[in-house]
mmCIF file of C-alpha atoms in Angstrom:
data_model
loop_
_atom_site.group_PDB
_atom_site.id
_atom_site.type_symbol
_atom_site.label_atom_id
_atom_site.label_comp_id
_atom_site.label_asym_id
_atom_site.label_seq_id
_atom_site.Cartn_x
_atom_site.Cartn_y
_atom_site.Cartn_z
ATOM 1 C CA UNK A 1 16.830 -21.994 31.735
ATOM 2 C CA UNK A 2 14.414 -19.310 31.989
ATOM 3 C CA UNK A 3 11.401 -19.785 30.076
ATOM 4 C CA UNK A 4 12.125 -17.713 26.355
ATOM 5 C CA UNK A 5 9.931 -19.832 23.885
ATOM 6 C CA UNK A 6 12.512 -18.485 21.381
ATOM 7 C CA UNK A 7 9.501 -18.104 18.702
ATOM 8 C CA UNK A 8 12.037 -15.834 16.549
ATOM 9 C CA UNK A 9 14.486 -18.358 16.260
ATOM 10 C CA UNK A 10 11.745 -20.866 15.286
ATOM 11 C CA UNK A 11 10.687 -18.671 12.943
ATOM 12 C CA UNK A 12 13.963 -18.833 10.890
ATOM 13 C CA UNK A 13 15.151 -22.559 11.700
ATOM 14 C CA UNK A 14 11.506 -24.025 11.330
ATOM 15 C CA UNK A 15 11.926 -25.643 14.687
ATOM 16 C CA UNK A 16 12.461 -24.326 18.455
ATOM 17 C CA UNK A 17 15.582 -25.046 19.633
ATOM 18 C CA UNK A 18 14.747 -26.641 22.228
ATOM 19 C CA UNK A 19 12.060 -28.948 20.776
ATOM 20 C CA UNK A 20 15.825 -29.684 18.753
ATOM 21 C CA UNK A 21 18.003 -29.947 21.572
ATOM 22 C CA UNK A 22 15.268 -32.347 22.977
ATOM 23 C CA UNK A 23 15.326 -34.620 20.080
ATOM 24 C CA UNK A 24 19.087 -34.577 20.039
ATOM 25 C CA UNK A 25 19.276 -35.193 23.870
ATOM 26 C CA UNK A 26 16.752 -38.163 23.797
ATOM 27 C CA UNK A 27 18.608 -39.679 20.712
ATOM 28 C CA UNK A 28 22.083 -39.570 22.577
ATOM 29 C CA UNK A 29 20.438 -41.411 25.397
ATOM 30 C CA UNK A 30 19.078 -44.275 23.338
ATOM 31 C CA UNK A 31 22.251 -44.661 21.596
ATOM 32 C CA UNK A 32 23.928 -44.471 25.587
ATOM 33 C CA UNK A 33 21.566 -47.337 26.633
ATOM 34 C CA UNK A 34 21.561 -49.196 23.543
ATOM 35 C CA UNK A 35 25.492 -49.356 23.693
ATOM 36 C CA UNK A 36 25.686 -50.168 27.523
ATOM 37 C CA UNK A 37 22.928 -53.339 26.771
ATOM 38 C CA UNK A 38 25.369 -54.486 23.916
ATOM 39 C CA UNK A 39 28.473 -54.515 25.960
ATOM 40 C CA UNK A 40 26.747 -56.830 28.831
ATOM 41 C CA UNK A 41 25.634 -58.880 26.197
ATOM 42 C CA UNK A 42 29.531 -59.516 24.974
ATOM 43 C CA UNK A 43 30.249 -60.307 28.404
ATOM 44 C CA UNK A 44 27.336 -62.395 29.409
ATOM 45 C CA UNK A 45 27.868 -64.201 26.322
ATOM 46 C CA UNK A 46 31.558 -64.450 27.226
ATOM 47 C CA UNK A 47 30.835 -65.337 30.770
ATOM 48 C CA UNK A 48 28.614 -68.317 28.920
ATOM 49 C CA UNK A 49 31.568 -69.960 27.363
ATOM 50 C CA UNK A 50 33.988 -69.797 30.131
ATOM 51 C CA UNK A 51 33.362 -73.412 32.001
ATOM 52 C CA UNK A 52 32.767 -72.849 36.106
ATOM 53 C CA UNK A 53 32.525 -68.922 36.243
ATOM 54 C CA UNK A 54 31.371 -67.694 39.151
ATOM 55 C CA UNK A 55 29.920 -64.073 37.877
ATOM 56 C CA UNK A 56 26.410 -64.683 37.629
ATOM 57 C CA UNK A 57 24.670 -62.352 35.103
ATOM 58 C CA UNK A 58 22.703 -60.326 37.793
ATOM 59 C CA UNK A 59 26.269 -59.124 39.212
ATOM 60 C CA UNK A 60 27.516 -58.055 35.357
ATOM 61 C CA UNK A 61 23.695 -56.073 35.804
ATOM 62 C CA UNK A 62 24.746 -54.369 38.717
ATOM 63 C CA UNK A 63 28.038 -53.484 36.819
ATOM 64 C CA UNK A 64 26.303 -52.248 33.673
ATOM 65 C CA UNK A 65 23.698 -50.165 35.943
ATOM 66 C CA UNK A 66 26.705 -48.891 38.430
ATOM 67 C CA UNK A 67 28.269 -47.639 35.219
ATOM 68 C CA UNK A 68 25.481 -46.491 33.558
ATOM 69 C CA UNK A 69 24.471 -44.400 36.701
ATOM 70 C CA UNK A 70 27.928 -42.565 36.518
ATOM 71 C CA UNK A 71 28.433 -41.867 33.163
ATOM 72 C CA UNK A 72 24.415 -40.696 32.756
ATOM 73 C CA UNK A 73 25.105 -38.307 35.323
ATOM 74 C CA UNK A 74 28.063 -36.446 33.541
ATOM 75 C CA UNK A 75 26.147 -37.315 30.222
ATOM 76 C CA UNK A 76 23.243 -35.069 31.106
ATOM 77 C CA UNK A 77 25.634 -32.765 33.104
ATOM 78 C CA UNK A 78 27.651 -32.104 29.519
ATOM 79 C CA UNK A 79 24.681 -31.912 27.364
ATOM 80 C CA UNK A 80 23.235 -29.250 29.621
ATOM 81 C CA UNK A 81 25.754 -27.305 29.408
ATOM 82 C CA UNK A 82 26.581 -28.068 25.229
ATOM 83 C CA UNK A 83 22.446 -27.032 25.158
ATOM 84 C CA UNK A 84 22.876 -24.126 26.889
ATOM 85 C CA UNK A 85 26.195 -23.101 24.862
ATOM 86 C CA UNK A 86 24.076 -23.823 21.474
ATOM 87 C CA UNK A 87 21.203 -22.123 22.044
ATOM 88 C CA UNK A 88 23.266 -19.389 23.071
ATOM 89 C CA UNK A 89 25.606 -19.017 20.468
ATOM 90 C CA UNK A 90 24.300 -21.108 17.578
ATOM 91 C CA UNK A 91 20.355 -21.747 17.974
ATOM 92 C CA UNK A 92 19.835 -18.086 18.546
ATOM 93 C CA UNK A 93 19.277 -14.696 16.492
ATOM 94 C CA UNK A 94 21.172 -11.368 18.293
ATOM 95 C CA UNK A 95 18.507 -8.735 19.667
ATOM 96 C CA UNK A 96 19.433 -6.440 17.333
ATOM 97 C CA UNK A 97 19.339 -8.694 14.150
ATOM 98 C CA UNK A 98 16.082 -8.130 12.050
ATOM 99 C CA UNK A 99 15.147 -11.360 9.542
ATOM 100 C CA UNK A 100 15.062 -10.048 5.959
ATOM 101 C CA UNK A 101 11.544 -11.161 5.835
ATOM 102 C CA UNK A 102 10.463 -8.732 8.749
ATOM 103 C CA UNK A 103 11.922 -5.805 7.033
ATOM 104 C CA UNK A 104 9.181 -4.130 6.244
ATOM 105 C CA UNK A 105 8.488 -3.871 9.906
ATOM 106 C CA UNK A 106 11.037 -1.761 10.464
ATOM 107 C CA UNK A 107 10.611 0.088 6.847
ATOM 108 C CA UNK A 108 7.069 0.933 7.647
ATOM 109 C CA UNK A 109 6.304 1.561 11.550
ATOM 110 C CA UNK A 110 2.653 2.597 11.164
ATOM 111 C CA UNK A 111 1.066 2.794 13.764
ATOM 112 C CA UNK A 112 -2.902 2.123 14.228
ATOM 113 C CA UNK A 113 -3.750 5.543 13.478
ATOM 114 C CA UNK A 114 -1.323 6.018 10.556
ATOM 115 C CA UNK A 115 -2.660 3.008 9.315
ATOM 116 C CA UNK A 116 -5.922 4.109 9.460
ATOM 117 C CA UNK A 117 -5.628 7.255 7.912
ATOM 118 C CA UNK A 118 -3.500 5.410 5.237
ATOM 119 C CA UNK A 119 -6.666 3.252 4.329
ATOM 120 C CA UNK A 120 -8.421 6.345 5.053
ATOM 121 C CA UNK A 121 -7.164 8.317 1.893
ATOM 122 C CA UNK A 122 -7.161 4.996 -0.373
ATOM 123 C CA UNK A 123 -10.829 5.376 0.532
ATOM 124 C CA UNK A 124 -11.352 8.907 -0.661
ATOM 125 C CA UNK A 125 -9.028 8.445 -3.231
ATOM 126 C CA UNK A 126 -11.196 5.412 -4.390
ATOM 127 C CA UNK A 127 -14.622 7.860 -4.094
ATOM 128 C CA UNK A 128 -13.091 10.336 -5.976
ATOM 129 C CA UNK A 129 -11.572 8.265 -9.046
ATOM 130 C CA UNK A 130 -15.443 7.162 -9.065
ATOM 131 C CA UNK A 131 -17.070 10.554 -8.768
ATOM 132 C CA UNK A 132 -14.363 11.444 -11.917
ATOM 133 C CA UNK A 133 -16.112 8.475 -14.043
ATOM 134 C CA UNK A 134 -19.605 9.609 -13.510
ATOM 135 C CA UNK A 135 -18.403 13.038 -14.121
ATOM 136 C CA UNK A 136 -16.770 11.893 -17.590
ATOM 137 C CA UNK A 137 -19.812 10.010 -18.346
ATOM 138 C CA UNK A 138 -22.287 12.520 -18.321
ATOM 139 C CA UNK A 139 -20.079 14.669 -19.919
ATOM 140 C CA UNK A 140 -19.789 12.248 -22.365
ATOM 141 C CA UNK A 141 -23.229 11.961 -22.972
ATOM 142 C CA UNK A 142 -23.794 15.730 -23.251
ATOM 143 C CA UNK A 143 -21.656 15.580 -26.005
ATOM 144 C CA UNK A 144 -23.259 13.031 -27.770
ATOM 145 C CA UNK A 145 -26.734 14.847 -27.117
ATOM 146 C CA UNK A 146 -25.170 18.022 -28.686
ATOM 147 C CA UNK A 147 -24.149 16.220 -31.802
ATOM 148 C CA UNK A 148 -27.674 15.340 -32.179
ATOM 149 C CA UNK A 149 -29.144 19.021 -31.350
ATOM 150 C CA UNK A 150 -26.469 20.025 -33.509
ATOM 151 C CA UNK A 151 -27.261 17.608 -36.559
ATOM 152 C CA UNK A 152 -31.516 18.988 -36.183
ATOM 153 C CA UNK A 153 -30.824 22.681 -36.513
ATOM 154 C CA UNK A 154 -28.084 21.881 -39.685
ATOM 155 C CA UNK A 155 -31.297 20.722 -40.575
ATOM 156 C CA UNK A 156 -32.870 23.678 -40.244
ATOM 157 C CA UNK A 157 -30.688 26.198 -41.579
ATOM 158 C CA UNK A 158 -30.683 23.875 -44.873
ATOM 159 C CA UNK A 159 -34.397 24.264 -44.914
ATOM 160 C CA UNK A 160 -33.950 28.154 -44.880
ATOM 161 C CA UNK A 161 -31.474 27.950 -47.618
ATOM 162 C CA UNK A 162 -33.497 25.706 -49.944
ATOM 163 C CA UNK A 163 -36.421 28.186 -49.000
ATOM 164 C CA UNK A 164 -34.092 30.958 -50.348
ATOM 165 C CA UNK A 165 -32.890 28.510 -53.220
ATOM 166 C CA UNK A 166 -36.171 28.065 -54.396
ATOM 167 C CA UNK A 167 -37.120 31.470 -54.420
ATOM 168 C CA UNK A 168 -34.261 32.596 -56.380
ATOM 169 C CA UNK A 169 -34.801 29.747 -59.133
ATOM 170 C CA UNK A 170 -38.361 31.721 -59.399
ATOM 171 C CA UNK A 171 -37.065 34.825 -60.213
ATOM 172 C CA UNK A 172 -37.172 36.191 -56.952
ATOM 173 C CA UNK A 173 -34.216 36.390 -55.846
ATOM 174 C CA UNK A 174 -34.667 38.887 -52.776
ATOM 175 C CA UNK A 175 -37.861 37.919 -51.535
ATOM 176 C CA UNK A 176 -38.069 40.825 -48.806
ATOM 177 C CA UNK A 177 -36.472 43.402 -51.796
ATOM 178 C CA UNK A 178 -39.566 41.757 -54.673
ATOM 179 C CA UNK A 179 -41.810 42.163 -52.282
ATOM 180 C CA UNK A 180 -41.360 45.646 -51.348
ATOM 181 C CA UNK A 181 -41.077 46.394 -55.037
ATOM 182 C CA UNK A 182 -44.536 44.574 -55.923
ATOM 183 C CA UNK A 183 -45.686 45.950 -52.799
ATOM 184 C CA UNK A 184 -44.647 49.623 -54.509
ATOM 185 C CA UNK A 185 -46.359 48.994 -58.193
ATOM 186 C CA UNK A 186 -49.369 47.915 -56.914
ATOM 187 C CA UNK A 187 -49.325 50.984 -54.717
ATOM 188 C CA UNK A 188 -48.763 52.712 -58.045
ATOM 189 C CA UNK A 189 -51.650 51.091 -59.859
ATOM 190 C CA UNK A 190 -53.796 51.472 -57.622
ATOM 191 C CA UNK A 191 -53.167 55.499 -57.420
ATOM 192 C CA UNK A 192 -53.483 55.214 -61.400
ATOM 193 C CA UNK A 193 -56.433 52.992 -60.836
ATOM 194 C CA UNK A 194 -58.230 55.334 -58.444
ATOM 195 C CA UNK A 195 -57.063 58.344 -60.751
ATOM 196 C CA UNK A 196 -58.700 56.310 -63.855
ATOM 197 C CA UNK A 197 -61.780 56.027 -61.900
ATOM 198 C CA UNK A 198 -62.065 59.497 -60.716
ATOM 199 C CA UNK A 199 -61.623 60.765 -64.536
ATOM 200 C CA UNK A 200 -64.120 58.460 -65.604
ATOM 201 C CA UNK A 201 -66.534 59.269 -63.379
ATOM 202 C CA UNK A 202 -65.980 63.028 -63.923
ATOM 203 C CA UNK A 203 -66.612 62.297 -67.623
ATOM 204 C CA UNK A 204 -69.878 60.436 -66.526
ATOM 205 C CA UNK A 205 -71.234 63.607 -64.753
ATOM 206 C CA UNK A 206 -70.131 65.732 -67.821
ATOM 207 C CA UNK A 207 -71.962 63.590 -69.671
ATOM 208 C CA UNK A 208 -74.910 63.774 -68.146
ATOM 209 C CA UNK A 209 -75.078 67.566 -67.745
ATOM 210 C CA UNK A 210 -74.598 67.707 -71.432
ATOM 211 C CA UNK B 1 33.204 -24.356 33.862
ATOM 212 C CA UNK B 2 34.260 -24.786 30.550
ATOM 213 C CA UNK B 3 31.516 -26.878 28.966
ATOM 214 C CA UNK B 4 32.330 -24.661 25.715
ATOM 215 C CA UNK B 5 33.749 -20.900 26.663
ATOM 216 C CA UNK B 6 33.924 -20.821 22.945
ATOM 217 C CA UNK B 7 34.785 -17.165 21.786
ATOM 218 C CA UNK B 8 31.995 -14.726 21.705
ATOM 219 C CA UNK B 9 29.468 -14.952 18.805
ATOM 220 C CA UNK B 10 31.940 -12.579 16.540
ATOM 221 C CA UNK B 11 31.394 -13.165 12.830
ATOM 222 C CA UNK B 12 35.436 -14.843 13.150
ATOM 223 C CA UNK B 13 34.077 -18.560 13.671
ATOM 224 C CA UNK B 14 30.725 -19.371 11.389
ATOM 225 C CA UNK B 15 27.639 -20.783 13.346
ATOM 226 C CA UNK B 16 28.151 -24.066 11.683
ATOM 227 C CA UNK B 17 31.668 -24.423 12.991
ATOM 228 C CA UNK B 18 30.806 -23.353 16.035
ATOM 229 C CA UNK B 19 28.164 -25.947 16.218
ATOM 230 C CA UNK B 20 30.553 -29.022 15.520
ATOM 231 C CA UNK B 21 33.169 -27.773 17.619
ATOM 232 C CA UNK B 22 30.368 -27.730 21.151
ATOM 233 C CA UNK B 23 29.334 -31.535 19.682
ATOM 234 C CA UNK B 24 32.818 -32.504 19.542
ATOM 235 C CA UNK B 25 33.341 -31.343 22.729
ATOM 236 C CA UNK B 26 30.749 -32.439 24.461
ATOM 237 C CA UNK B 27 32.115 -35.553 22.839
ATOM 238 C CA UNK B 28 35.599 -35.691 24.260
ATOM 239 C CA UNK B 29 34.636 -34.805 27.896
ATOM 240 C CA UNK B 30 31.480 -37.536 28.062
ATOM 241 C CA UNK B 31 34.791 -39.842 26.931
ATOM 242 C CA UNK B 32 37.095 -38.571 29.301
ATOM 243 C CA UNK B 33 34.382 -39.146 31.839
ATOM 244 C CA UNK B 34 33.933 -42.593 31.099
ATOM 245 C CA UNK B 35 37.351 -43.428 31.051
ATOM 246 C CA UNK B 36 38.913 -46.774 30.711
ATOM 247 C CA UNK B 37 39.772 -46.607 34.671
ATOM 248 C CA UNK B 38 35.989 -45.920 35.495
ATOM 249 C CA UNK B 39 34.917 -48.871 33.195
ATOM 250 C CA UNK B 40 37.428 -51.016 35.078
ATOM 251 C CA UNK B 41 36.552 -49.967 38.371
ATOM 252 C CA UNK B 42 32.686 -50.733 37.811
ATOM 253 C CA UNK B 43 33.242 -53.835 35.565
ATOM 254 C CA UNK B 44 35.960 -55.101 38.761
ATOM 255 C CA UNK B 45 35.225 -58.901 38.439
ATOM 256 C CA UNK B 46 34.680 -59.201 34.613
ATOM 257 C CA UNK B 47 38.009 -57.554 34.225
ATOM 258 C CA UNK B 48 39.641 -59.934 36.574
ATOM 259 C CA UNK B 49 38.637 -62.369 34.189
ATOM 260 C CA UNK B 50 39.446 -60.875 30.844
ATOM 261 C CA UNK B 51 41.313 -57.555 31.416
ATOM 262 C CA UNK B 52 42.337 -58.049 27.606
ATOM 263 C CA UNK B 53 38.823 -58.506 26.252
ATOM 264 C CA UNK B 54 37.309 -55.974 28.799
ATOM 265 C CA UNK B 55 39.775 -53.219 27.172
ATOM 266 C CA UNK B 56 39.055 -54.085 23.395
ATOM 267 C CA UNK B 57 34.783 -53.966 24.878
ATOM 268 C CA UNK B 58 35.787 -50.585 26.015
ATOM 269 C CA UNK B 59 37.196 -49.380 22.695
ATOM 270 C CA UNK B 60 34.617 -50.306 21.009
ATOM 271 C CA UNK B 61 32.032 -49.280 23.248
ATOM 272 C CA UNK B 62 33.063 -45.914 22.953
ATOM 273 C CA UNK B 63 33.852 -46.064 19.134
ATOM 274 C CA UNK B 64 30.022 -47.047 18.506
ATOM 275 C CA UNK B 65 28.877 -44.228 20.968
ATOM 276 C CA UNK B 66 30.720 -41.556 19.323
ATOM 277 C CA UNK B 67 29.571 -42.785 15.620
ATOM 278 C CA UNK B 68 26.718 -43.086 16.566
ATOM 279 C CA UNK B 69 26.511 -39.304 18.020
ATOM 280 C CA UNK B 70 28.239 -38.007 15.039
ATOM 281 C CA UNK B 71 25.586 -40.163 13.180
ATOM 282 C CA UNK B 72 22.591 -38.269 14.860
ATOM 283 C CA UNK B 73 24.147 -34.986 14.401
ATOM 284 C CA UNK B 74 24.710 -35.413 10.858
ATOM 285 C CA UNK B 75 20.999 -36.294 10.337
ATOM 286 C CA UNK B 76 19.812 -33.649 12.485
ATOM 287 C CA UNK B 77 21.871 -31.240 10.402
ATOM 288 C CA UNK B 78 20.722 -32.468 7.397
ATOM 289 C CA UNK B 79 16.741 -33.115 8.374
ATOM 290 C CA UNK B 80 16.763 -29.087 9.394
ATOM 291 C CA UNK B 81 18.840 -28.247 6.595
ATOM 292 C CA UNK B 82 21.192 -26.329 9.649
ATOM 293 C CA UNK B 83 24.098 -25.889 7.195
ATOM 294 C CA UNK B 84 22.589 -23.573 4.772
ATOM 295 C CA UNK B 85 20.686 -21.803 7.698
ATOM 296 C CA UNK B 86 23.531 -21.493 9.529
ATOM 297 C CA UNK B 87 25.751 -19.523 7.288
ATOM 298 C CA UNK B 88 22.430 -17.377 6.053
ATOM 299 C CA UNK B 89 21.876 -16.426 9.916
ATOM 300 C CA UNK B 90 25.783 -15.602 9.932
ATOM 301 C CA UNK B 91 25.273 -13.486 7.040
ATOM 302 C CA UNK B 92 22.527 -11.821 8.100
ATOM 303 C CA UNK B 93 23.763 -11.313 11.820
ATOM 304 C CA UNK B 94 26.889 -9.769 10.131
ATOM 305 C CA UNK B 95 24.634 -7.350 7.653
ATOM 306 C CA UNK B 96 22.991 -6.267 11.471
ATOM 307 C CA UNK B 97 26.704 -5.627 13.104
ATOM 308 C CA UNK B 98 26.383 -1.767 13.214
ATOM 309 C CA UNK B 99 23.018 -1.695 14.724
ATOM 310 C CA UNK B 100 22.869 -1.601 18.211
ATOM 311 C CA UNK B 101 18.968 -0.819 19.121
ATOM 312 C CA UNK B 102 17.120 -4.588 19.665
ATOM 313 C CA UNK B 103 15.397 -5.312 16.265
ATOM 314 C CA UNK B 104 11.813 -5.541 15.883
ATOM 315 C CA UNK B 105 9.821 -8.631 17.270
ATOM 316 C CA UNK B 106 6.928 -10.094 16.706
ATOM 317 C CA UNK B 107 4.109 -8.649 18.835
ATOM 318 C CA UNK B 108 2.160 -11.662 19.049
ATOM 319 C CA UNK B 109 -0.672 -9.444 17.776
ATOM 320 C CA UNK B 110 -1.032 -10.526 14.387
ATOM 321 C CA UNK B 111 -3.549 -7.671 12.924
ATOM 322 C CA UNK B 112 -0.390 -5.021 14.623
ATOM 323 C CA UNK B 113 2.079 -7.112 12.577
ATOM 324 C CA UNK B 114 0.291 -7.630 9.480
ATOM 325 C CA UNK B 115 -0.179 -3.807 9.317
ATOM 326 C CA UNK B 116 3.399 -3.206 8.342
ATOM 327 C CA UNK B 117 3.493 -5.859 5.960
ATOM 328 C CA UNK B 118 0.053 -4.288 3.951
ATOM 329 C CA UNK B 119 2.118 -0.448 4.096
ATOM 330 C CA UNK B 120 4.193 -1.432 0.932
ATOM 331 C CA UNK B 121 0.646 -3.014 -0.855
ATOM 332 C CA UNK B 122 -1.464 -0.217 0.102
ATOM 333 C CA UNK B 123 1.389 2.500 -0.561
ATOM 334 C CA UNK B 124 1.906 1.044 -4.173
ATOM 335 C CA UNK B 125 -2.111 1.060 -4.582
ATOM 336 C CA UNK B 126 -2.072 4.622 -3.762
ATOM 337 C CA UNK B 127 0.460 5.880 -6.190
ATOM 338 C CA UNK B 128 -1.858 3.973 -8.830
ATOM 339 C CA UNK B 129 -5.253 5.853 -7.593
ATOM 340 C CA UNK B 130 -3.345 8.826 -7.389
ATOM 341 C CA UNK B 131 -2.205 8.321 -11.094
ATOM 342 C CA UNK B 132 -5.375 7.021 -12.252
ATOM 343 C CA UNK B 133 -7.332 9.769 -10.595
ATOM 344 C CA UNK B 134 -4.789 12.914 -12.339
ATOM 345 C CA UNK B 135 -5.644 10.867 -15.714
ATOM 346 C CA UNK B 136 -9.384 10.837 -14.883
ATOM 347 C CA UNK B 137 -9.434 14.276 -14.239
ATOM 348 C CA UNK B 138 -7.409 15.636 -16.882
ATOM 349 C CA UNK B 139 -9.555 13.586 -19.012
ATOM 350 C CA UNK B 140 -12.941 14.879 -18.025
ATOM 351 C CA UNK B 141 -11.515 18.935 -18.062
ATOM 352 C CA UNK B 142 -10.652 18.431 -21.647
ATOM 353 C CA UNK B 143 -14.137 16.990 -22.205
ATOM 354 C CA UNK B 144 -15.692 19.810 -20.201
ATOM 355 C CA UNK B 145 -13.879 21.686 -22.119
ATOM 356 C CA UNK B 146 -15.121 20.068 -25.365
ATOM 357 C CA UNK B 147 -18.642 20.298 -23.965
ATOM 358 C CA UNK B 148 -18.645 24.655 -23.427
ATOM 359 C CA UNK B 149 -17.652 25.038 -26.459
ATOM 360 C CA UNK B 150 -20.433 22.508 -27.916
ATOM 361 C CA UNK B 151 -22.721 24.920 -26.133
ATOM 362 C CA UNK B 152 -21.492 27.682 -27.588
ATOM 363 C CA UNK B 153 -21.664 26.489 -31.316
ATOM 364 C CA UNK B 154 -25.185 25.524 -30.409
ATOM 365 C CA UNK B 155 -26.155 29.070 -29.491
ATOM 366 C CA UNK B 156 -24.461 30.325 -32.420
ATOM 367 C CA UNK B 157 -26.778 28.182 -34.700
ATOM 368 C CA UNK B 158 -30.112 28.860 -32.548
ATOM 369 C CA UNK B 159 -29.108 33.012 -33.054
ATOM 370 C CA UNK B 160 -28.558 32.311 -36.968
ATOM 371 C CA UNK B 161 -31.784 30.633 -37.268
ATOM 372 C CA UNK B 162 -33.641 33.282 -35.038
ATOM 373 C CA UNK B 163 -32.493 35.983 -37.635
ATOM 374 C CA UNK B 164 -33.605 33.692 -40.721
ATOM 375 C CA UNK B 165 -36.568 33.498 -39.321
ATOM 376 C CA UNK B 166 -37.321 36.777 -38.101
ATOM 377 C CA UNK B 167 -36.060 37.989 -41.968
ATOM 378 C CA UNK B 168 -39.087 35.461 -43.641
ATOM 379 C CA UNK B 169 -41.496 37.100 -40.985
#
């Protein structure tokens, strides 16, 4: 038999073949030898109890072993061929047959380089699923910075209004408008002021020329 | 020649069956080889002496050989569990019938083999990056999003304050 370690088939059955047909072939011969050394025990024992019996025990031996020789030749002769018949036909898994656990062997072929660019893209995929948290975390905390900036100038605006509020409460309600106007009367008063003045001092030179 | 010309390995006659019938053969031509005639012919003078005793030594001779045979093959069978793996290898060989290319093999390279084994692991680990990484980024353009227009309600309030400001001035 040509040397096929049959590692598929021992895959499946758990055991090689042969290692199997070894076992069964050693166990056959026990049980061949263990028979023949019974039956020359019946007859020595039978021998025993006939009275004057010429057969001495080494000549039922020579029997037993003349047998034994014969038969152990077509014994190993038969089992050769039952061996070869089993491994051939029973022991053994067809060339073309895939096991259902190898399936994915012949459902995914990759080779080395498909393999590699496989793990390749899980790699970049990986990077860029990272790159996309960073990116939603700083995000994140821009928005939570803008709530802040957002919250101060709120702040601010309200600090204009109560400004305004205040003003209003005061009687001034349009600061810019009031202040043009008192800006404009005490324009006006001081015209009148400097017009008073001028009189007066008119009347003070008339006065002293009278 | 015919140490078992059973028919070819057709689905017809199950692996189990097929099994028995080589063992039983085997069997029946190791008896017919050590016939009653050759037992007589080696055991000559004992025979002489008890021809009746020699034949009923014969008989059971081979009675206890071929128990015992059967015996071992039973326990084999059962020991490797052969009868269940039997008819699953007959099922699977006839599931393979219309193929005719040779099947795949181990390469004895394990990290070759193991590569096609990791394909369905890594493949299902991509569609779940892939999916994670669409629900990353469709997350982070709606807060991007969220963010412009944060920056543009900011501006809005620095320009209001600017004119209050400029107005008290």
């Amino acid at each position: 038999m040509s040397v096929d370690p049959m590692i598929y088939e021992a895959q499946f059955f758990g055991f090689t073949p042969q290692t199997c047909m070894l076992r069964v072939y050693i166990a056959f011969q026990d049980y061949l030898f263990e028979m023949m050394l019974v039956v020359e025990g019946v007859m020595l024992k039978k021998l025993d109890g006939i009275p004057g019996c010429k057969i001495s025990p080494s000549k039922i031996r020579k029997c037993t072993e003349k047998f034994l020789l014969f038969l152990k030749e077509h014994f190993d002769k038969l089992f050769s061929k039952m061996e070869e018949v089993l491994l051939q036909l029973v022991l053994n898994i067809p060339k073309n047959v895939l096991l259902p656990e190898d399936r994915v062997q012949e459902q995914y072929p990759y080779s080395e380089e498909q393999f590699q660019a496989l793990q390749d893209e899980l790699q970049q995929l990986q990077q860029q699923c990272r790159a996309e948290a960073v990116l939603e975390q700083e995000l994140r905390a821009e928005l939570e910075e803008q709530k802040v900036v957002k919250a101060e100038l709120e702040k601010i605006l309200q600090c204009f209004d109560g400004l305004e509020n205040i003003c209003r409460e005061h009687g001034a309600g349009n600061f810019k408008e009031s202040f043009a106007l008192l800006t404009q009367s005490s324009k006006k008063l001081q015209d009148v002021l400097k017009e008073v003045e001028e009189k007066s001092k008119k009347m003070n030179q008339h006065d002293h020329l009278m | 020649a015919d140490g078992g010309d059973e028919p070819a390995p057709a689905a017809a006659p199950g692996r189990a069956q097929v099994f028995s019938t080589v063992v039983d053969t085997f069997l029946e031509k190791l008896v017919a080889a050590g016939s009653y005639q050759r037992f007589v012919s080696c055991y000559r003078c004992f025979y002489k002496l008890q021809p009746q005793l020699t034949r009923s030594i014969y008989d059971q001779f081979i009675s206890q050989l071929q128990a015992s045979i059967k015996e071992e093959i039973q326990e084999v069978k059962n020991e490797g569990n052969l009868e269940g793996l039997f008819s699953l290898l007959d099922k699977i060989v006839e599931e393979a019938k219309d193929r005719q290319e040779p099947a795949w093999r181990p390469s004895g390279v394990p990290a070759r083999d193991v590569r096609s084994a990791l394909v369905p692991f890594l493949l299902r680990h991509r569609a779940h990056l892939r999916r994670a990484l669409q629900e990353r980024q469709r997350r982070s353009s709606s807060l991007a999003q969220e963010v412009l227009t944060g920056r543009d309600s900011i501006a809005e309030l620095q320009q209001l304050i600017q004119a209050r400001q400029q107005a008290w001035q």
